[in-house]
PDB file of C-alpha atoms and ligand atoms in Angstrom:
ATOM      1  CA  MET A   5     105.325  75.939 182.315  1.00 83.00           C
ATOM      2  CA  VAL A   6     106.283  79.393 183.531  1.00 95.00           C
ATOM      3  CA  THR A   7     107.704  81.748 180.863  1.00 97.00           C
ATOM      4  CA  GLY A   8     108.529  85.435 180.906  1.00 97.00           C
ATOM      5  CA  ASN A   9     104.952  86.077 179.829  1.00 97.00           C
ATOM      6  CA  ALA A  10     103.341  84.099 182.649  1.00 98.00           C
ATOM      7  CA  MET A  11     100.128  85.369 184.127  1.00 98.00           C
ATOM      8  CA  LEU A  12     100.982  86.450 187.751  1.00 98.00           C
ATOM      9  CA  CYS A  13      98.507  85.888 190.543  1.00 98.00           C
ATOM     10  CA  GLY A  14      98.809  85.447 194.277  1.00 98.00           C
ATOM     11  CA  VAL A  15      97.356  85.601 197.769  1.00 98.00           C
ATOM     12  CA  ILE A  16      97.624  88.537 200.169  1.00 98.00           C
ATOM     13  CA  GLY A  17      97.062  88.122 203.869  1.00 98.00           C
ATOM     14  CA  ASN A  18      98.873  87.981 207.181  1.00 98.00           C
ATOM     15  CA  PRO A  19     100.023  85.331 207.676  1.00 97.00           C
ATOM     16  CA  VAL A  20      99.917  83.503 204.405  1.00 97.00           C
ATOM     17  CA  GLY A  21     102.348  80.665 205.188  1.00 96.00           C
ATOM     18  CA  HIS A  22      99.594  78.215 206.033  1.00 94.00           C
ATOM     19  CA  SER A  23      97.584  78.914 202.796  1.00 96.00           C
ATOM     20  CA  LEU A  24      96.900  75.946 200.515  1.00 97.00           C
ATOM     21  CA  SER A  25      96.065  78.298 197.601  1.00 98.00           C
ATOM     22  CA  PRO A  26      99.585  78.392 196.069  1.00 98.00           C
ATOM     23  CA  LEU A  27      99.734  74.558 196.065  1.00 98.00           C
ATOM     24  CA  MET A  28      96.208  74.345 194.623  1.00 98.00           C
ATOM     25  CA  HIS A  29      96.606  76.951 191.906  1.00 98.00           C
ATOM     26  CA  ASN A  30     100.000  75.844 190.766  1.00 98.00           C
ATOM     27  CA  GLU A  31      98.891  72.222 190.547  1.00 97.00           C
ATOM     28  CA  ILE A  32      95.861  73.182 188.458  1.00 98.00           C
ATOM     29  CA  ALA A  33      98.040  75.287 186.216  1.00 97.00           C
ATOM     30  CA  LYS A  34     100.514  72.380 185.758  1.00 97.00           C
ATOM     31  CA  ALA A  35      97.686  69.959 184.905  1.00 97.00           C
ATOM     32  CA  LEU A  36      96.189  72.373 182.361  1.00 97.00           C
ATOM     33  CA  GLY A  37      99.545  73.547 180.909  1.00 97.00           C
ATOM     34  CA  LEU A  38      98.784  77.193 181.733  1.00 97.00           C
ATOM     35  CA  ASP A  39     101.556  79.786 181.603  1.00 98.00           C
ATOM     36  CA  TYR A  40     100.714  80.945 185.055  1.00 98.00           C
ATOM     37  CA  ILE A  41     102.221  81.376 188.508  1.00 98.00           C
ATOM     38  CA  TYR A  42     100.578  81.938 191.881  1.00 98.00           C
ATOM     39  CA  VAL A  43     102.597  83.297 194.775  1.00 98.00           C
ATOM     40  CA  PRO A  44     102.110  83.912 198.503  1.00 98.00           C
ATOM     41  CA  CYS A  45     102.347  87.651 199.387  1.00 98.00           C
ATOM     42  CA  PRO A  46     102.462  88.406 203.118  1.00 98.00           C
ATOM     43  CA  VAL A  47     101.287  92.007 203.652  1.00 98.00           C
ATOM     44  CA  GLU A  48     102.300  93.917 206.781  1.00 98.00           C
ATOM     45  CA  HIS A  49      99.577  95.632 208.805  1.00 98.00           C
ATOM     46  CA  GLY A  50      98.991  99.184 207.661  1.00 98.00           C
ATOM     47  CA  THR A  51     100.368  98.621 204.183  1.00 98.00           C
ATOM     48  CA  LEU A  52      97.375  97.080 202.352  1.00 98.00           C
ATOM     49  CA  GLY A  53      96.745 100.070 200.089  1.00 97.00           C
ATOM     50  CA  GLU A  54     100.449 100.155 199.084  1.00 97.00           C
ATOM     51  CA  ALA A  55     100.317  96.404 198.467  1.00 98.00           C
ATOM     52  CA  ILE A  56      97.320  96.678 196.114  1.00 98.00           C
ATOM     53  CA  ARG A  57      98.799  99.588 194.207  1.00 96.00           C
ATOM     54  CA  GLY A  58     102.139  97.774 194.057  1.00 97.00           C
ATOM     55  CA  ALA A  59     100.537  94.586 192.826  1.00 98.00           C
ATOM     56  CA  TYR A  60      98.773  96.560 190.032  1.00 96.00           C
ATOM     57  CA  ALA A  61     102.095  98.238 189.076  1.00 95.00           C
ATOM     58  CA  LEU A  62     103.828  94.830 189.016  1.00 97.00           C
ATOM     59  CA  GLY A  63     101.207  93.500 186.607  1.00 96.00           C
ATOM     60  CA  PHE A  64      99.350  91.051 188.930  1.00 98.00           C
ATOM     61  CA  ALA A  65      96.348  89.806 186.965  1.00 98.00           C
ATOM     62  CA  GLY A  66      94.542  88.724 190.103  1.00 98.00           C
ATOM     63  CA  LEU A  67      94.836  88.317 193.826  1.00 98.00           C
ATOM     64  CA  ASN A  68      93.107  86.288 196.514  1.00 98.00           C
ATOM     65  CA  VAL A  69      92.615  87.989 199.821  1.00 98.00           C
ATOM     66  CA  THR A  70      92.696  86.078 203.107  1.00 98.00           C
ATOM     67  CA  VAL A  71      92.572  86.851 206.831  1.00 97.00           C
ATOM     68  CA  PRO A  72      92.674  89.575 208.121  1.00 98.00           C
ATOM     69  CA  TYR A  73      92.069  91.685 204.983  1.00 98.00           C
ATOM     70  CA  LYS A  74      88.798  90.408 203.453  1.00 98.00           C
ATOM     71  CA  GLN A  75      86.830  93.385 204.704  1.00 98.00           C
ATOM     72  CA  GLU A  76      89.715  95.909 204.965  1.00 98.00           C
ATOM     73  CA  VAL A  77      90.452  95.510 201.229  1.00 98.00           C
ATOM     74  CA  ILE A  78      87.089  96.822 200.050  1.00 98.00           C
ATOM     75  CA  PRO A  79      87.906 100.597 200.135  1.00 98.00           C
ATOM     76  CA  PHE A  80      90.898  99.868 197.924  1.00 98.00           C
ATOM     77  CA  LEU A  81      88.797  98.336 195.127  1.00 98.00           C
ATOM     78  CA  THR A  82      87.916 100.272 191.979  1.00 96.00           C
ATOM     79  CA  GLU A  83      84.738  98.226 191.451  1.00 96.00           C
ATOM     80  CA  THR A  84      82.804  95.643 193.482  1.00 98.00           C
ATOM     81  CA  ASP A  85      80.689  92.726 192.347  1.00 98.00           C
ATOM     82  CA  VAL A  86      77.307  92.153 193.925  1.00 97.00           C
ATOM     83  CA  SER A  87      78.770  89.190 195.858  1.00 98.00           C
ATOM     84  CA  VAL A  88      81.087  91.576 197.782  1.00 98.00           C
ATOM     85  CA  ARG A  89      78.325  94.083 198.365  1.00 97.00           C
ATOM     86  CA  CYS A  90      76.001  91.424 199.834  1.00 97.00           C
ATOM     87  CA  ILE A  91      78.608  89.445 201.797  1.00 98.00           C
ATOM     88  CA  GLY A  92      80.608  92.452 202.951  1.00 98.00           C
ATOM     89  CA  ALA A  93      83.895  90.687 202.323  1.00 98.00           C
ATOM     90  CA  CYS A  94      86.105  90.153 199.307  1.00 98.00           C
ATOM     91  CA  ASN A  95      88.381  87.206 198.575  1.00 98.00           C
ATOM     92  CA  THR A  96      89.223  87.771 194.872  1.00 98.00           C
ATOM     93  CA  LEU A  97      90.583  90.750 192.974  1.00 98.00           C
ATOM     94  CA  VAL A  98      90.421  90.873 189.200  1.00 98.00           C
ATOM     95  CA  ARG A  99      92.556  93.376 187.331  1.00 98.00           C
ATOM     96  CA  LEU A 100      90.666  95.924 185.288  1.00 96.00           C
ATOM     97  CA  PRO A 101      92.007  96.895 181.892  1.00 87.00           C
ATOM     98  CA  ASP A 102      94.119 100.004 181.962  1.00 79.00           C
ATOM     99  CA  ASN A 103      91.797 102.420 180.065  1.00 73.00           C
ATOM    100  CA  GLY A 104      93.235 105.579 181.489  1.00 69.00           C
ATOM    101  CA  ALA A 105      93.564 106.872 184.984  1.00 66.00           C
ATOM    102  CA  ALA A 106      89.865 106.633 185.949  1.00 68.00           C
ATOM    103  CA  ASN A 107      89.382 102.907 186.355  1.00 73.00           C
ATOM    104  CA  LYS A 108      92.806 101.577 187.043  1.00 87.00           C
ATOM    105  CA  GLY A 109      92.858  98.922 189.724  1.00 96.00           C
ATOM    106  CA  TYR A 110      90.947  95.831 190.577  1.00 98.00           C
ATOM    107  CA  LYS A 111      87.299  94.619 190.730  1.00 98.00           C
ATOM    108  CA  GLY A 112      86.497  92.693 193.890  1.00 98.00           C
ATOM    109  CA  TYR A 113      84.506  89.497 193.981  1.00 98.00           C
ATOM    110  CA  ASN A 114      83.659  86.959 196.663  1.00 98.00           C
ATOM    111  CA  THR A 115      83.970  83.402 195.309  1.00 98.00           C
ATOM    112  CA  ASP A 116      83.267  81.706 198.649  1.00 98.00           C
ATOM    113  CA  ALA A 117      79.543  81.528 197.827  1.00 98.00           C
ATOM    114  CA  GLU A 118      80.198  80.265 194.320  1.00 98.00           C
ATOM    115  CA  GLY A 119      82.679  77.716 195.787  1.00 98.00           C
ATOM    116  CA  LEU A 120      80.113  76.485 198.261  1.00 98.00           C
ATOM    117  CA  PHE A 121      77.505  76.277 195.488  1.00 98.00           C
ATOM    118  CA  ARG A 122      79.734  74.174 193.230  1.00 98.00           C
ATOM    119  CA  ALA A 123      80.766  71.919 196.144  1.00 98.00           C
ATOM    120  CA  MET A 124      77.099  71.338 197.181  1.00 98.00           C
ATOM    121  CA  ARG A 125      76.040  70.750 193.569  1.00 98.00           C
ATOM    122  CA  GLY A 126      78.856  68.190 193.266  1.00 97.00           C
ATOM    123  CA  GLN A 127      77.343  66.356 196.295  1.00 97.00           C
ATOM    124  CA  GLY A 128      73.795  66.472 194.863  1.00 98.00           C
ATOM    125  CA  MET A 129      72.698  69.078 197.392  1.00 98.00           C
ATOM    126  CA  GLU A 130      70.056  71.237 195.638  1.00 98.00           C
ATOM    127  CA  ILE A 131      69.229  74.580 197.396  1.00 98.00           C
ATOM    128  CA  ARG A 132      66.320  75.767 195.220  1.00 97.00           C
ATOM    129  CA  GLY A 133      62.999  75.328 197.037  1.00 97.00           C
ATOM    130  CA  ARG A 134      64.519  73.766 200.122  1.00 98.00           C
ATOM    131  CA  ALA A 135      63.969  74.490 203.807  1.00 98.00           C
ATOM    132  CA  CYS A 136      67.498  75.320 205.020  1.00 98.00           C
ATOM    133  CA  LEU A 137      69.335  75.788 208.264  1.00 99.00           C
ATOM    134  CA  LEU A 138      72.223  78.148 208.554  1.00 99.00           C
ATOM    135  CA  ILE A 139      74.230  77.335 211.652  1.00 99.00           C
ATOM    136  CA  GLY A 140      76.346  80.292 212.795  1.00 98.00           C
ATOM    137  CA  ALA A 141      76.108  84.001 212.038  1.00 98.00           C
ATOM    138  CA  GLY A 142      79.757  85.147 211.776  1.00 97.00           C
ATOM    139  CA  GLY A 143      81.829  86.130 208.812  1.00 94.00           C
ATOM    140  CA  ALA A 144      81.825  82.628 207.268  1.00 96.00           C
ATOM    141  CA  ALA A 145      77.984  82.503 207.529  1.00 98.00           C
ATOM    142  CA  ARG A 146      77.574  85.517 205.310  1.00 98.00           C
ATOM    143  CA  ALA A 147      78.770  83.802 202.158  1.00 98.00           C
ATOM    144  CA  ALA A 148      76.428  80.940 202.827  1.00 98.00           C
ATOM    145  CA  ALA A 149      73.582  83.328 203.547  1.00 98.00           C
ATOM    146  CA  TYR A 150      74.116  85.133 200.218  1.00 98.00           C
ATOM    147  CA  LEU A 151      74.213  81.781 198.456  1.00 98.00           C
ATOM    148  CA  LEU A 152      70.950  80.587 199.995  1.00 98.00           C
ATOM    149  CA  VAL A 153      69.248  83.827 198.872  1.00 97.00           C
ATOM    150  CA  ARG A 154      70.899  83.725 195.441  1.00 97.00           C
ATOM    151  CA  GLU A 155      69.899  80.128 194.770  1.00 97.00           C
ATOM    152  CA  GLY A 156      66.268  80.499 195.910  1.00 96.00           C
ATOM    153  CA  ALA A 157      66.011  78.523 199.100  1.00 97.00           C
ATOM    154  CA  ALA A 158      62.302  78.376 200.134  1.00 97.00           C
ATOM    155  CA  SER A 159      63.162  79.168 203.768  1.00 98.00           C
ATOM    156  CA  VAL A 160      66.205  79.726 205.937  1.00 98.00           C
ATOM    157  CA  THR A 161      66.431  79.592 209.736  1.00 98.00           C
ATOM    158  CA  VAL A 162      69.611  81.202 211.074  1.00 98.00           C
ATOM    159  CA  LEU A 163      70.617  79.319 214.247  1.00 98.00           C
ATOM    160  CA  ASN A 164      73.240  80.998 216.372  1.00 98.00           C
ATOM    161  CA  ARG A 165      74.512  80.813 219.989  1.00 98.00           C
ATOM    162  CA  THR A 166      74.168  84.601 220.300  1.00 98.00           C
ATOM    163  CA  PRO A 167      70.566  85.398 219.306  1.00 98.00           C
ATOM    164  CA  ASP A 168      71.227  89.041 218.335  1.00 98.00           C
ATOM    165  CA  LYS A 169      73.722  88.009 215.653  1.00 98.00           C
ATOM    166  CA  ALA A 170      71.215  85.538 214.210  1.00 98.00           C
ATOM    167  CA  GLU A 171      68.636  88.301 214.014  1.00 98.00           C
ATOM    168  CA  ALA A 172      71.030  90.721 212.382  1.00 98.00           C
ATOM    169  CA  LEU A 173      72.096  88.198 209.746  1.00 98.00           C
ATOM    170  CA  ALA A 174      68.425  87.235 209.084  1.00 98.00           C
ATOM    171  CA  ALA A 175      67.633  90.967 208.541  1.00 97.00           C
ATOM    172  CA  ASP A 176      70.569  91.265 206.155  1.00 96.00           C
ATOM    173  CA  MET A 177      69.279  88.228 204.209  1.00 97.00           C
ATOM    174  CA  ARG A 178      65.842  89.788 203.864  1.00 96.00           C
ATOM    175  CA  ARG A 179      67.576  92.910 202.416  1.00 94.00           C
ATOM    176  CA  MET A 180      69.656  90.780 200.028  1.00 93.00           C
ATOM    177  CA  ALA A 181      66.367  89.163 198.808  1.00 92.00           C
ATOM    178  CA  ALA A 182      64.485  92.439 198.554  1.00 84.00           C
ATOM    179  CA  ASP A 183      64.553  92.705 194.795  1.00 69.00           C
ATOM    180  CA  GLY A 184      64.631  88.962 194.176  1.00 64.00           C
ATOM    181  CA  GLY A 185      62.397  85.940 194.864  1.00 71.00           C
ATOM    182  CA  GLU A 186      60.358  84.819 197.759  1.00 83.00           C
ATOM    183  CA  ILE A 187      62.349  83.613 200.840  1.00 93.00           C
ATOM    184  CA  ALA A 188      61.143  83.193 204.456  1.00 96.00           C
ATOM    185  CA  VAL A 189      64.018  84.020 206.827  1.00 97.00           C
ATOM    186  CA  ALA A 190      63.827  83.351 210.592  1.00 98.00           C
ATOM    187  CA  ALA A 191      66.298  83.561 213.402  1.00 98.00           C
ATOM    188  CA  LEU A 192      66.434  81.165 216.339  1.00 98.00           C
ATOM    189  CA  PRO A 193      68.835  80.889 219.332  1.00 98.00           C
ATOM    190  CA  LEU A 194      70.842  77.673 218.755  1.00 98.00           C
ATOM    191  CA  ALA A 195      69.758  76.369 222.178  1.00 98.00           C
ATOM    192  CA  GLN A 196      66.098  76.509 220.966  1.00 98.00           C
ATOM    193  CA  TRP A 197      66.591  74.147 217.983  1.00 98.00           C
ATOM    194  CA  ARG A 198      63.655  71.975 219.267  1.00 98.00           C
ATOM    195  CA  GLU A 199      61.306  74.700 217.942  1.00 98.00           C
ATOM    196  CA  LEU A 200      62.330  73.841 214.379  1.00 98.00           C
ATOM    197  CA  PRO A 201      59.168  72.567 212.733  1.00 97.00           C
ATOM    198  CA  GLY A 202      60.736  70.609 209.843  1.00 95.00           C
ATOM    199  CA  ASN A 203      62.419  67.231 209.559  1.00 95.00           C
ATOM    200  CA  SER A 204      64.387  67.137 206.330  1.00 98.00           C
ATOM    201  CA  TYR A 205      66.468  70.349 206.326  1.00 98.00           C
ATOM    202  CA  LEU A 206      69.447  71.195 204.157  1.00 98.00           C
ATOM    203  CA  ALA A 207      71.946  72.494 206.749  1.00 99.00           C
ATOM    204  CA  ILE A 208      75.114  74.586 206.353  1.00 99.00           C
ATOM    205  CA  GLN A 209      77.432  74.570 209.374  1.00 98.00           C
ATOM    206  CA  THR A 210      79.542  77.698 209.522  1.00 98.00           C
ATOM    207  CA  THR A 211      80.702  77.946 213.142  1.00 98.00           C
ATOM    208  CA  SER A 212      84.250  77.126 214.201  1.00 98.00           C
ATOM    209  CA  VAL A 213      82.974  74.412 216.538  1.00 98.00           C
ATOM    210  CA  GLY A 214      84.741  71.112 215.830  1.00 98.00           C
ATOM    211  CA  MET A 215      87.609  72.595 213.981  1.00 98.00           C
ATOM    212  CA  HIS A 216      91.125  71.159 214.611  1.00 97.00           C
ATOM    213  CA  PRO A 217      92.389  70.863 217.331  1.00 97.00           C
ATOM    214  CA  HIS A 218      88.973  70.819 219.143  1.00 98.00           C
ATOM    215  CA  THR A 219      87.646  67.966 217.098  1.00 98.00           C
ATOM    216  CA  ASP A 220      85.565  66.445 219.839  1.00 98.00           C
ATOM    217  CA  ALA A 221      83.022  69.303 219.792  1.00 98.00           C
ATOM    218  CA  ALA A 222      79.816  69.854 217.719  1.00 98.00           C
ATOM    219  CA  PRO A 223      77.445  72.843 217.824  1.00 98.00           C
ATOM    220  CA  VAL A 224      74.657  70.526 219.136  1.00 98.00           C
ATOM    221  CA  GLU A 225      75.049  67.089 220.779  1.00 98.00           C
ATOM    222  CA  ASP A 226      71.416  65.860 220.960  1.00 98.00           C
ATOM    223  CA  MET A 227      70.674  63.382 218.166  1.00 98.00           C
ATOM    224  CA  ASP A 228      67.126  64.612 217.864  1.00 98.00           C
ATOM    225  CA  PHE A 229      68.557  67.728 216.272  1.00 98.00           C
ATOM    226  CA  TYR A 230      70.380  65.696 213.617  1.00 98.00           C
ATOM    227  CA  ARG A 231      67.258  63.618 212.811  1.00 98.00           C
ATOM    228  CA  LYS A 232      65.798  66.892 211.400  1.00 98.00           C
ATOM    229  CA  ILE A 233      68.637  67.157 208.848  1.00 98.00           C
ATOM    230  CA  ALA A 234      68.531  65.324 205.517  1.00 98.00           C
ATOM    231  CA  GLN A 235      71.722  66.812 203.974  1.00 98.00           C
ATOM    232  CA  ALA A 236      74.432  68.971 205.494  1.00 98.00           C
ATOM    233  CA  VAL A 237      77.692  70.584 204.641  1.00 98.00           C
ATOM    234  CA  ASP A 238      80.261  71.649 207.249  1.00 98.00           C
ATOM    235  CA  ILE A 239      82.511  74.291 205.830  1.00 98.00           C
ATOM    236  CA  ILE A 240      85.312  73.127 208.197  1.00 98.00           C
ATOM    237  CA  TYR A 241      87.991  71.160 206.291  1.00 97.00           C
ATOM    238  CA  THR A 242      90.258  70.200 209.196  1.00 97.00           C
ATOM    239  CA  PRO A 243      89.438  67.452 210.151  1.00 97.00           C
ATOM    240  CA  SER A 244      87.979  66.043 206.914  1.00 96.00           C
ATOM    241  CA  GLU A 245      85.117  64.575 208.916  1.00 98.00           C
ATOM    242  CA  THR A 246      83.890  66.780 211.782  1.00 98.00           C
ATOM    243  CA  ARG A 247      81.859  65.575 214.745  1.00 98.00           C
ATOM    244  CA  PHE A 248      78.926  67.474 213.262  1.00 99.00           C
ATOM    245  CA  MET A 249      79.209  65.416 210.049  1.00 98.00           C
ATOM    246  CA  LYS A 250      79.442  62.164 212.027  1.00 98.00           C
ATOM    247  CA  HIS A 251      76.223  63.098 213.904  1.00 98.00           C
ATOM    248  CA  VAL A 252      74.423  63.888 210.665  1.00 99.00           C
ATOM    249  CA  LYS A 253      75.449  60.552 209.164  1.00 98.00           C
ATOM    250  CA  ALA A 254      74.580  58.621 212.386  1.00 98.00           C
ATOM    251  CA  ALA A 255      71.096  60.091 212.219  1.00 98.00           C
ATOM    252  CA  GLY A 256      70.702  58.790 208.614  1.00 98.00           C
ATOM    253  CA  GLY A 257      71.543  61.968 206.715  1.00 98.00           C
ATOM    254  CA  GLN A 258      74.189  62.902 204.105  1.00 98.00           C
ATOM    255  CA  ALA A 259      77.134  65.060 205.161  1.00 98.00           C
ATOM    256  CA  ALA A 260      80.001  66.707 203.277  1.00 98.00           C
ATOM    257  CA  GLY A 261      83.043  68.596 204.525  1.00 98.00           C
ATOM    258  CA  GLY A 262      84.583  71.908 203.541  1.00 98.00           C
ATOM    259  CA  LEU A 263      87.515  70.843 201.322  1.00 98.00           C
ATOM    260  CA  ASP A 264      85.462  70.922 198.132  1.00 98.00           C
ATOM    261  CA  MET A 265      84.307  74.438 198.939  1.00 98.00           C
ATOM    262  CA  LEU A 266      87.908  75.527 199.502  1.00 98.00           C
ATOM    263  CA  ILE A 267      88.940  74.037 196.134  1.00 98.00           C
ATOM    264  CA  CYS A 268      85.932  75.347 194.243  1.00 98.00           C
ATOM    265  CA  GLN A 269      86.329  78.953 195.512  1.00 98.00           C
ATOM    266  CA  GLY A 270      89.892  78.786 194.145  1.00 98.00           C
ATOM    267  CA  VAL A 271      88.714  77.317 190.835  1.00 98.00           C
ATOM    268  CA  ALA A 272      86.065  80.053 190.544  1.00 98.00           C
ATOM    269  CA  ALA A 273      88.783  82.714 191.098  1.00 98.00           C
ATOM    270  CA  LEU A 274      91.054  81.085 188.469  1.00 98.00           C
ATOM    271  CA  GLU A 275      88.161  81.078 186.011  1.00 98.00           C
ATOM    272  CA  LEU A 276      87.557  84.800 186.687  1.00 98.00           C
ATOM    273  CA  TRP A 277      91.193  85.504 185.939  1.00 98.00           C
ATOM    274  CA  ASN A 278      91.089  83.384 182.746  1.00 96.00           C
ATOM    275  CA  PRO A 279      87.833  84.117 180.957  1.00 95.00           C
ATOM    276  CA  GLY A 280      86.632  81.084 178.967  1.00 96.00           C
ATOM    277  CA  LEU A 281      88.641  78.619 181.103  1.00 97.00           C
ATOM    278  CA  HIS A 282      86.781  75.643 182.501  1.00 96.00           C
ATOM    279  CA  VAL A 283      88.675  73.450 184.945  1.00 97.00           C
ATOM    280  CA  PRO A 284      87.600  69.843 184.259  1.00 97.00           C
ATOM    281  CA  ASP A 285      86.355  67.592 187.129  1.00 96.00           C
ATOM    282  CA  GLU A 286      89.297  65.123 186.633  1.00 97.00           C
ATOM    283  CA  VAL A 287      91.764  67.953 187.353  1.00 97.00           C
ATOM    284  CA  ILE A 288      89.805  69.023 190.441  1.00 97.00           C
ATOM    285  CA  SER A 289      89.784  65.399 191.702  1.00 97.00           C
ATOM    286  CA  ARG A 290      93.572  65.080 191.266  1.00 97.00           C
ATOM    287  CA  VAL A 291      94.175  68.375 193.075  1.00 97.00           C
ATOM    288  CA  ARG A 292      91.815  67.285 195.831  1.00 97.00           C
ATOM    289  CA  GLU A 293      93.951  64.223 196.429  1.00 97.00           C
ATOM    290  CA  ILE A 294      97.137  66.312 196.553  1.00 97.00           C
ATOM    291  CA  MET A 295      95.526  68.671 199.094  1.00 96.00           C
ATOM    292  CA  GLU A 296      94.274  65.815 201.208  1.00 96.00           C
ATOM    293  CA  GLU A 297      97.800  64.441 201.281  1.00 95.00           C
ATOM    294  CA  ARG A 298      99.092  67.814 202.393  1.00 94.00           C
ATOM    295  CA  LEU A 299      96.421  68.193 205.064  1.00 94.00           C
ATOM    296  CA  ASN A 300      96.785  64.667 206.417  1.00 88.00           C
ATOM    297  CA  GLY A 301     100.508  64.338 205.977  1.00 80.00           C
TER     298      GLY A 301
HETATM  299  P1  ATR B 408      84.088  83.324 211.172  1.00 97.25           P
HETATM  300  O1  ATR B 408      84.567  84.449 210.412  1.00 97.25           O
HETATM  301  O2  ATR B 408      84.967  82.068 211.099  1.00 97.25           O
HETATM  302  O3  ATR B 408      82.628  82.988 210.928  1.00 97.25           O
HETATM  303  P2  ATR B 408      83.300  84.627 213.616  1.00 97.25           P
HETATM  304  O4  ATR B 408      82.794  85.740 212.794  1.00 97.25           O
HETATM  305  O5  ATR B 408      84.005  84.839 214.844  1.00 97.25           O
HETATM  306  O6  ATR B 408      84.196  83.638 212.708  1.00 97.25           O
HETATM  307  O7  ATR B 408      82.029  83.650 213.925  1.00 97.25           O
HETATM  308  C1  ATR B 408      82.153  82.430 214.574  1.00 97.25           C
HETATM  309  C2  ATR B 408      80.821  81.759 214.608  1.00 97.25           C
HETATM  310  O8  ATR B 408      80.943  80.556 215.324  1.00 97.25           O
HETATM  311  C3  ATR B 408      79.705  82.548 215.342  1.00 97.25           C
HETATM  312  O9  ATR B 408      78.483  82.243 214.764  1.00 97.25           O
HETATM  313  C4  ATR B 408      79.819  82.031 216.753  1.00 97.25           C
HETATM  314  O10 ATR B 408      78.685  82.193 217.531  1.00 97.25           O
HETATM  315  P3  ATR B 408      78.479  83.516 218.401  1.00 97.25           P
HETATM  316  O11 ATR B 408      77.938  84.578 217.437  1.00 97.25           O
HETATM  317  O12 ATR B 408      77.467  83.161 219.470  1.00 97.25           O
HETATM  318  O13 ATR B 408      79.800  83.945 218.970  1.00 97.25           O
HETATM  319  C5  ATR B 408      80.043  80.554 216.457  1.00 97.25           C
HETATM  320  N1  ATR B 408      80.643  79.873 217.580  1.00 97.25           N
HETATM  321  C6  ATR B 408      81.960  79.933 218.015  1.00 97.25           C
HETATM  322  N2  ATR B 408      82.139  79.166 219.090  1.00 97.25           N
HETATM  323  C7  ATR B 408      80.928  78.549 219.351  1.00 97.25           C
HETATM  324  C8  ATR B 408      80.474  77.645 220.319  1.00 97.25           C
HETATM  325  N3  ATR B 408      81.266  77.156 221.254  1.00 97.25           N
HETATM  326  N4  ATR B 408      79.206  77.217 220.313  1.00 97.25           N
HETATM  327  C9  ATR B 408      78.293  77.723 219.405  1.00 97.25           C
HETATM  328  N5  ATR B 408      78.693  78.655 218.431  1.00 97.25           N
HETATM  329  C10 ATR B 408      79.968  79.010 218.400  1.00 97.25           C
END
């Protein structure tokens, strides 16, 4: 149902034509009978500030932000959530009430970490107290890094091809944890994975290795590496089963792909835009089937 009073949300990025978010949000809204519409909004380079002000003027209740604007959008926010400050990127804007000129605009959140959290919880992957591996140290790794700190992992080893980047992310994680609980963070060049002392890690794979169309690649090929992993999530969702996931399973571990994270970060945004809303699991399952059809069809 879309009436003249519909809540208006959308995604800004460049390009946005490939985004699955309009399909996902509009299917959830249909299933829940929400008076809501979610539209794709391509934003030309150099016009991001105008786009945000324009969206506010047009009454957009919320926006998602995708490539290449997740960092660039931050100076245009009126307020930022701790998730944005720790991750250094923003994927969700929530309209602030218009209480006069001072605080007009949007508050920025990052729901990637919350999406990953919900997806892992749905797979029975508990973070608290676990020895974890974070594979990769790029932009996508930062949301996972924040989550591992937030959820109280016992230890995290950041494994990355370029050692300096692993060190830098590990240092950032120690800063994120500074006023929180105990967490031991180490950095290790990916090629030195044999130095890992444990044998039942919870691993989060955040590199682009194995993503369509290069599906015959994995960050590590040696099966001894995978025998150290009890549970793993690969945040890649194309293909639905990556070579990394196949290796984890072949070594006797449990592996999940990135589609649930994609869906759950969208659901977390929808719930921020609609306080009090809870999207039931049956709706999420149905939307997951629709998205799988779109990805595989
Ligand atoms: P994103 O925002 O998707 O994380 P990114 O910031 O470019 O993209 O980071 C890509 C990640 O994938 C990095 O950790 C990168 O490792 P480097 O820091 O060494 O570049 C990792 N990566 C990309 N190709 C890789 C490969 N062939 N082998 C190992 N790691 C790779």
